């Protein structure tokens, strides 16, 4: 028998969340961002459930090839473009849409012999200082691309550093927006946070990621408040029960010690399944977790294959009781917040050893 841990994927939630994005940015085309194995959700599963997207955005040529082999004819945006000249053979063969964020990439494209001209994205660094041409260099790069026989169209693109936070998008928009007007080029700016909060960023193509997976991009607004439905639910079971006497601890380092007699459930899920090891382990706090539908908390240090829950609030819990690590009524965002991270990281860390089922 396999371990009782399981990741369930609600395919209907993908379609629902894509609709939420469509309603937020009506009439705007949407790249479904499926990088990193669709944020841990399974590339082909996510793409299949979001066929209604206008295209897929990712980073890895292998992932692009898997989509093409599976029959997806959608545009595919390569978010970091190519890393070396021979990547362009694959870009050509698969007819991908590469981002150009550096002049070395434009040089490679200029030297390439392609079967068909490509749509390309020209990335502008509007202030995040990660990838892209400075605003001063964009018109030159744009003119260069427009003059190349390898290029069919050029879309301007930028990415926001704090669309989900208090700084918002104003400064970056003030730098980027005039370029689109000046060059009369289509534009793509918005990630999930910008789509849901900053309508002025919608442009011609939006790039939703986390919202499609049903988690919130915002620290101060829940996925449910945004009308999003979680796709992934990570469940397991209680595989042992312990009753600690006052002063006894559980797990490595005894990071938690019982103050009074305390029933503890041992859950078949650990950091090798993708549960965050840095979830709080001490007496003061713990990550939220559900046992038999009741909300309780983890205690002690997460181990490779197990973690521990306080069953004080769940007296009926027994061997085989159902545990929800995240998803369903327990937002991944809440677990992530307790562990000092974001739902993106929890999802991406889901281990391949966890059996997946689709509902
Ligand atoms: C990952 C990514 C996105 C999607 O961001 P979310 O916050 O998940 O919506 C959009 N654009 C770029 C360039 C990205 O790298």
Coordinates of C-alpha atoms and ligand atoms in Angstrom, one line a residue:
X1 CA 0.0 0.0 0.0
X2 CA 1.3 3.5 -0.8
X3 CA 1.8 6.0 1.9
X4 CA -1.5 7.7 2.5
X5 CA -0.3 11.2 1.4
X6 CA -1.9 12.5 -1.7
X7 CA -2.1 15.7 -3.8
X8 CA -5.5 16.2 -5.4
X9 CA -5.9 18.6 -8.3
X10 CA -9.3 20.1 -8.9
X11 CA -9.3 20.6 -12.7
X12 CA -12.5 22.6 -12.6
X13 CA -10.8 25.1 -10.3
X14 CA -8.2 26.0 -13.1
X15 CA -11.0 26.9 -15.5
X16 CA -12.8 28.8 -12.8
X17 CA -9.7 30.8 -11.8
X18 CA -9.0 31.6 -15.5
X19 CA -12.5 33.0 -15.7
X20 CA -11.8 35.2 -12.6
X21 CA -8.8 36.6 -14.5
X22 CA -10.8 37.1 -17.7
X23 CA -13.4 39.0 -15.7
X24 CA -10.8 41.2 -14.1
X25 CA -9.1 42.0 -17.5
X26 CA -12.0 41.7 -20.0
X27 CA -11.0 41.5 -23.6
X28 CA -7.3 41.2 -22.8
X29 CA -5.4 38.1 -24.0
X30 CA -3.9 35.9 -21.2
X31 CA -0.8 33.9 -21.1
X32 CA -1.3 31.1 -18.5
X33 CA 2.0 31.1 -16.6
X34 CA 2.9 27.4 -16.3
X35 CA 6.6 27.7 -15.4
X36 CA 8.2 25.4 -12.8
X37 CA 6.0 22.4 -13.8
X38 CA 3.0 24.7 -13.5
X39 CA 3.9 25.8 -10.0
X40 CA 4.2 22.2 -9.0
X41 CA 0.8 21.3 -10.3
X42 CA 1.9 19.3 -13.3
X43 CA 2.6 21.0 -16.6
X44 CA 0.3 18.9 -18.9
X45 CA -2.4 18.7 -16.3
X46 CA -2.5 22.5 -15.9
X47 CA -2.2 23.2 -19.6
X48 CA -5.0 20.7 -20.4
X49 CA -7.3 22.3 -17.8
X50 CA -6.5 25.8 -19.2
X51 CA -6.7 25.2 -22.9
X52 CA -8.9 28.2 -23.0
X53 CA -5.9 30.4 -22.3
X54 CA -4.5 32.3 -25.3
X55 CA -1.0 31.0 -24.7
X56 CA 1.4 29.4 -22.1
X57 CA 4.3 31.1 -20.5
X58 CA 7.3 29.2 -19.1
X59 CA 11.1 29.2 -19.0
X60 CA 12.4 25.8 -20.0
X61 CA 12.8 24.6 -23.6
X62 CA 12.0 21.0 -22.3
X63 CA 8.7 22.2 -20.9
X64 CA 7.9 23.9 -24.2
X65 CA 8.7 20.7 -26.1
X66 CA 6.5 18.7 -23.8
X67 CA 3.6 21.0 -24.5
X68 CA 4.1 20.7 -28.3
X69 CA 4.5 16.9 -28.1
X70 CA 1.2 16.8 -26.2
X71 CA -0.4 18.7 -29.1
X72 CA -0.7 22.2 -27.7
X73 CA -0.6 24.6 -30.7
X74 CA -0.9 27.7 -28.5
X75 CA 1.7 30.5 -28.5
X76 CA 4.4 29.7 -25.9
X77 CA 6.2 32.6 -24.3
X78 CA 9.8 31.8 -23.2
X79 CA 10.0 34.2 -20.2
X80 CA 13.8 34.4 -20.1
X81 CA 14.4 33.9 -23.8
X82 CA 17.3 31.8 -25.0
X83 CA 20.5 31.1 -23.1
X84 CA 22.7 30.2 -26.0
X85 CA 22.5 30.4 -29.8
X86 CA 21.6 26.8 -30.5
X87 CA 18.5 27.2 -28.3
X88 CA 17.1 29.1 -31.3
X89 CA 17.0 25.9 -33.3
X90 CA 14.4 24.6 -30.8
X91 CA 12.7 28.0 -30.6
X92 CA 12.3 27.8 -34.4
X93 CA 11.3 24.1 -34.6
X94 CA 8.7 24.6 -31.8
X95 CA 7.7 28.1 -33.1
X96 CA 8.1 29.7 -29.6
X97 CA 7.8 33.4 -28.6
X98 CA 11.1 34.3 -27.0
X99 CA 11.7 37.2 -24.7
X100 CA 14.6 39.4 -25.6
X101 CA 16.0 41.0 -22.4
X102 CA 19.6 41.5 -23.4
X103 CA 21.4 42.6 -26.6
X104 CA 23.3 39.4 -26.7
X105 CA 20.0 37.6 -27.3
X106 CA 19.2 40.0 -30.2
X107 CA 22.7 39.3 -31.7
X108 CA 21.9 35.5 -31.6
X109 CA 18.6 36.0 -33.3
X110 CA 20.2 38.2 -35.9
X111 CA 22.6 35.4 -36.8
X112 CA 20.0 32.6 -36.8
X113 CA 18.4 31.1 -39.9
X114 CA 14.8 30.4 -39.2
X115 CA 12.1 28.6 -41.1
X116 CA 9.5 31.3 -40.1
X117 CA 9.8 34.7 -38.5
X118 CA 8.9 34.8 -34.8
X119 CA 6.8 36.9 -32.6
X120 CA 9.2 38.3 -29.9
X121 CA 8.8 40.1 -26.6
X122 CA 11.1 42.9 -25.8
X123 CA 11.6 43.2 -22.1
X124 CA 12.0 46.6 -20.4
X125 CA 13.6 47.0 -17.0
X126 CA 11.2 49.6 -15.6
X127 CA 12.7 49.5 -12.2
X128 CA 12.8 46.0 -10.8
X129 CA 16.4 45.7 -12.0
X130 CA 16.2 42.0 -12.7
X131 CA 15.9 41.5 -16.5
X132 CA 15.4 43.9 -19.4
X133 CA 16.7 46.8 -21.4
X134 CA 16.7 50.2 -19.6
X135 CA 14.0 52.5 -20.8
X136 CA 16.6 54.5 -22.7
X137 CA 17.7 51.4 -24.6
X138 CA 14.3 50.1 -25.5
X139 CA 13.6 52.3 -28.6
X140 CA 16.9 51.2 -30.2
X141 CA 16.4 47.5 -29.4
X142 CA 12.8 47.8 -30.7
X143 CA 14.0 49.4 -34.0
X144 CA 16.6 46.7 -34.4
X145 CA 14.2 43.9 -33.9
X146 CA 11.6 45.5 -36.2
X147 CA 14.2 45.6 -38.9
X148 CA 15.2 41.9 -38.8
X149 CA 13.7 39.4 -41.2
X150 CA 13.6 36.9 -38.3
X151 CA 11.0 39.0 -36.5
X152 CA 7.3 39.1 -37.2
X153 CA 6.1 41.2 -34.3
X154 CA 7.5 42.9 -31.2
X155 CA 5.5 43.2 -28.0
X156 CA 6.9 45.3 -25.1
X157 CA 7.0 43.7 -21.7
X158 CA 7.8 44.6 -18.2
X159 CA 7.4 43.1 -14.7
X160 CA 6.5 44.7 -11.5
X161 CA 8.4 44.4 -8.2
X162 CA 5.6 45.4 -5.8
X163 CA 2.2 45.0 -7.6
X164 CA 1.1 43.1 -4.5
X165 CA 2.4 45.5 -2.0
X166 CA 2.2 49.1 -0.8
X167 CA 4.5 50.6 -3.5
X168 CA 2.2 49.4 -6.3
X169 CA 3.0 50.0 -9.9
X170 CA 2.9 53.8 -10.3
X171 CA 6.6 54.4 -10.6
X172 CA 7.3 51.6 -13.0
X173 CA 4.2 52.5 -15.1
X174 CA 5.4 56.1 -15.3
X175 CA 8.6 54.8 -16.9
X176 CA 7.1 52.0 -19.1
X177 CA 3.8 53.4 -20.4
X178 CA 5.3 56.2 -22.5
X179 CA 7.3 53.6 -24.5
X180 CA 4.3 51.7 -25.6
X181 CA 2.7 55.0 -26.9
X182 CA 5.9 56.2 -28.5
X183 CA 6.6 52.9 -30.3
X184 CA 3.0 52.0 -31.0
X185 CA 3.7 48.6 -29.8
X186 CA 1.5 46.1 -28.0
X187 CA 2.3 45.7 -24.3
X188 CA 2.3 43.0 -21.6
X189 CA 2.9 44.0 -18.0
X190 CA 0.6 42.4 -15.4
X191 CA 1.2 39.4 -13.2
X192 CA -1.7 38.1 -11.0
X193 CA -1.4 41.0 -8.5
X194 CA -1.4 43.7 -11.1
X195 CA -4.3 42.0 -13.0
X196 CA -6.5 42.0 -9.8
X197 CA -5.5 45.4 -8.4
X198 CA -4.1 47.7 -11.1
X199 CA -6.4 47.8 -14.2
X200 CA -4.1 50.4 -15.8
X201 CA -1.5 47.6 -16.3
X202 CA -3.7 45.2 -18.4
X203 CA -2.4 46.3 -21.8
X204 CA -2.8 43.7 -24.6
X205 CA -1.6 40.5 -22.8
X206 CA -1.7 39.7 -19.1
X207 CA 0.5 37.0 -17.5
X208 CA -1.4 35.4 -14.6
X209 CA 0.3 32.7 -12.5
X210 CA -0.5 32.2 -8.9
X211 CA -4.2 33.3 -9.3
X212 CA -4.7 30.4 -11.7
X213 CA -3.6 28.0 -9.0
X214 CA -6.2 29.5 -6.6
X215 CA -3.9 31.3 -4.2
X216 CA -3.8 35.0 -3.4
X217 CA -0.9 37.2 -4.6
X218 CA -1.7 39.6 -1.7
X219 CA -0.7 39.3 1.9
X220 CA -3.8 41.3 2.9
X221 CA -6.5 39.7 0.8
X222 CA -7.4 36.0 0.8
X223 CA -8.0 33.8 -2.3
X224 CA -11.6 33.3 -1.2
X225 CA -12.1 37.1 -1.1
X226 CA -10.8 37.3 -4.6
X227 CA -13.2 34.5 -5.7
X228 CA -10.4 32.1 -6.5
X229 CA -10.6 28.3 -5.8
X230 CA -7.6 26.3 -4.7
X231 CA -6.5 23.7 -7.3
X232 CA -4.2 21.6 -5.1
X233 CA -5.2 19.9 -1.8
X234 CA -2.5 18.1 0.0
X235 CA -3.9 15.4 2.3
X236 CA -2.6 12.6 4.4
X237 CA -3.5 10.6 7.5
X238 CA -2.6 10.1 11.1
X239 CA -0.4 7.0 11.2
X240 CA 0.3 6.9 15.0
X241 CA -0.9 8.6 18.2
X242 CA 1.1 9.5 21.2
X243 CA 0.1 10.9 24.6
X244 CA 2.8 13.2 26.0
X245 CA 3.1 13.7 29.7
X246 CA 3.8 17.2 30.9
X247 CA 7.4 18.1 30.0
X248 CA 7.8 15.4 27.4
X249 CA 8.7 16.5 23.9
X250 CA 8.1 15.2 20.4
X251 CA 10.4 15.0 17.3
X252 CA 14.0 16.0 16.7
X253 CA 15.4 18.5 19.2
X254 CA 12.3 18.4 21.3
X255 CA 11.4 21.8 20.0
X256 CA 7.9 21.4 21.4
X257 CA 7.2 20.2 24.9
X258 CA 3.8 19.4 26.4
X259 CA 2.7 21.7 29.2
X260 CA -0.1 19.3 30.2
X261 CA -0.9 15.8 29.1
X262 CA -1.3 16.2 25.4
X263 CA -2.5 13.9 22.6
X264 CA -0.3 14.2 19.5
X265 CA -1.0 12.8 16.0
X266 CA 1.9 11.6 13.8
X267 CA 1.1 12.6 10.2
X268 CA 2.6 10.9 7.1
X269 CA 4.0 14.1 5.5
X270 CA 7.4 15.6 5.8
X271 CA 9.8 17.9 4.1
X272 CA 10.7 15.3 1.5
X273 CA 7.0 15.7 0.4
X274 CA 7.4 19.4 0.2
X275 CA 6.1 20.5 3.6
X276 CA 8.2 23.5 4.8
X277 CA 10.7 22.4 7.4
X278 CA 10.9 25.9 8.6
X279 CA 7.3 25.9 9.8
X280 CA 7.3 27.0 13.4
X281 CA 8.2 24.1 15.8
X282 CA 8.1 25.6 19.2
X283 CA 5.4 25.8 21.9
X284 CA 4.3 29.4 21.0
X285 CA 3.0 28.7 17.5
X286 CA 2.6 26.2 14.7
X287 CA 1.3 26.0 11.2
X288 CA -2.4 25.6 10.7
X289 CA -3.5 22.0 9.8
X290 CA -6.8 20.2 9.7
X291 CA -7.6 16.8 11.3
X292 CA -11.0 15.3 10.7
X293 CA -12.2 18.7 9.4
X294 CA -11.1 20.5 12.6
X295 CA -8.5 23.2 12.5
X296 CA -5.5 22.6 14.8
X297 CA -1.7 23.3 14.6
X298 CA 1.5 21.5 14.0
X299 CA 4.0 21.0 16.8
X300 CA 7.6 20.1 16.9
X301 CA 10.1 20.1 14.0
X302 CA 9.0 18.8 10.7
X303 CA 11.0 15.6 9.8
X304 CA 11.7 14.1 6.4
X305 CA 8.7 11.8 6.3
X306 CA 6.5 12.9 9.3
X307 CA 5.2 15.8 11.2
X308 CA 3.2 16.2 14.4
X309 CA -0.1 17.7 15.3
X310 CA -1.7 18.8 18.5
X311 CA -5.0 16.8 18.9
X312 CA -6.3 18.7 21.9
X313 CA -9.0 20.3 19.8
X314 CA -9.8 17.0 18.0
X315 CA -10.6 14.4 20.7
X316 CA -12.2 12.1 18.1
X317 CA -9.0 11.8 16.1
X318 CA -7.8 8.2 15.7
X319 CA -5.5 6.1 13.5
X320 CA -6.3 6.9 9.9
X321 CA -7.9 10.3 10.6
X322 CA -7.9 12.5 7.5
X323 CA -5.4 15.3 7.6
X324 CA -5.4 18.3 5.3
X325 CA -2.0 20.0 5.0
X326 CA -3.3 22.7 2.7
X327 CA -6.1 23.3 0.2
X328 CA -9.8 22.9 0.5
X329 CA -10.9 24.9 3.6
X330 CA -7.3 25.5 4.6
X331 CA -5.7 28.1 2.3
X332 CA -2.1 27.3 1.3
X333 CA -1.5 31.0 1.9
X334 CA -2.2 30.6 5.7
X335 CA 0.2 27.7 5.9
X336 CA 2.8 29.6 4.0
X337 CA 2.4 32.7 6.2
X338 CA 2.9 30.6 9.3
X339 CA 6.1 29.2 7.8
X340 CA 7.3 32.7 6.7
X341 CA 7.0 32.0 3.0
X342 CA 4.5 32.3 0.2
X343 CA 2.2 29.7 -1.4
X344 CA 4.3 29.8 -4.6
X345 CA 7.1 28.1 -2.7
X346 CA 4.9 25.5 -1.1
X347 CA 3.4 24.5 -4.4
X348 CA 6.7 24.4 -6.3
X349 CA 8.2 22.3 -3.6
X350 CA 5.6 19.5 -3.9
X351 CA 7.7 16.4 -4.3
X352 CA 7.4 14.0 -7.1
X353 CA 7.0 11.1 -4.6
X354 CA 3.6 12.4 -3.6
X355 CA 0.9 10.5 -5.6
X356 CA -1.3 12.9 -7.6
X357 CA -5.0 12.4 -8.4
X358 CA -7.3 14.6 -10.4
X359 CA -10.8 15.4 -9.4
Ligands
LIG1 C1 6.1 34.2 -12.8 C2 5.9 35.3 -13.7 C3 4.6 35.8 -13.8 C4 3.4 35.3 -13.0 O1 3.4 35.9 -11.7 P1 2.3 35.6 -10.6 O2 2.7 36.4 -9.5 O3 2.4 34.1 -10.3 O4 1.0 35.9 -11.2 C5 4.3 36.8 -14.7 N1 5.4 37.4 -15.4 C6 6.6 37.0 -15.3 C7 7.7 37.6 -16.1 C8 6.9 35.9 -14.4 O5 8.2 35.5 -14.2

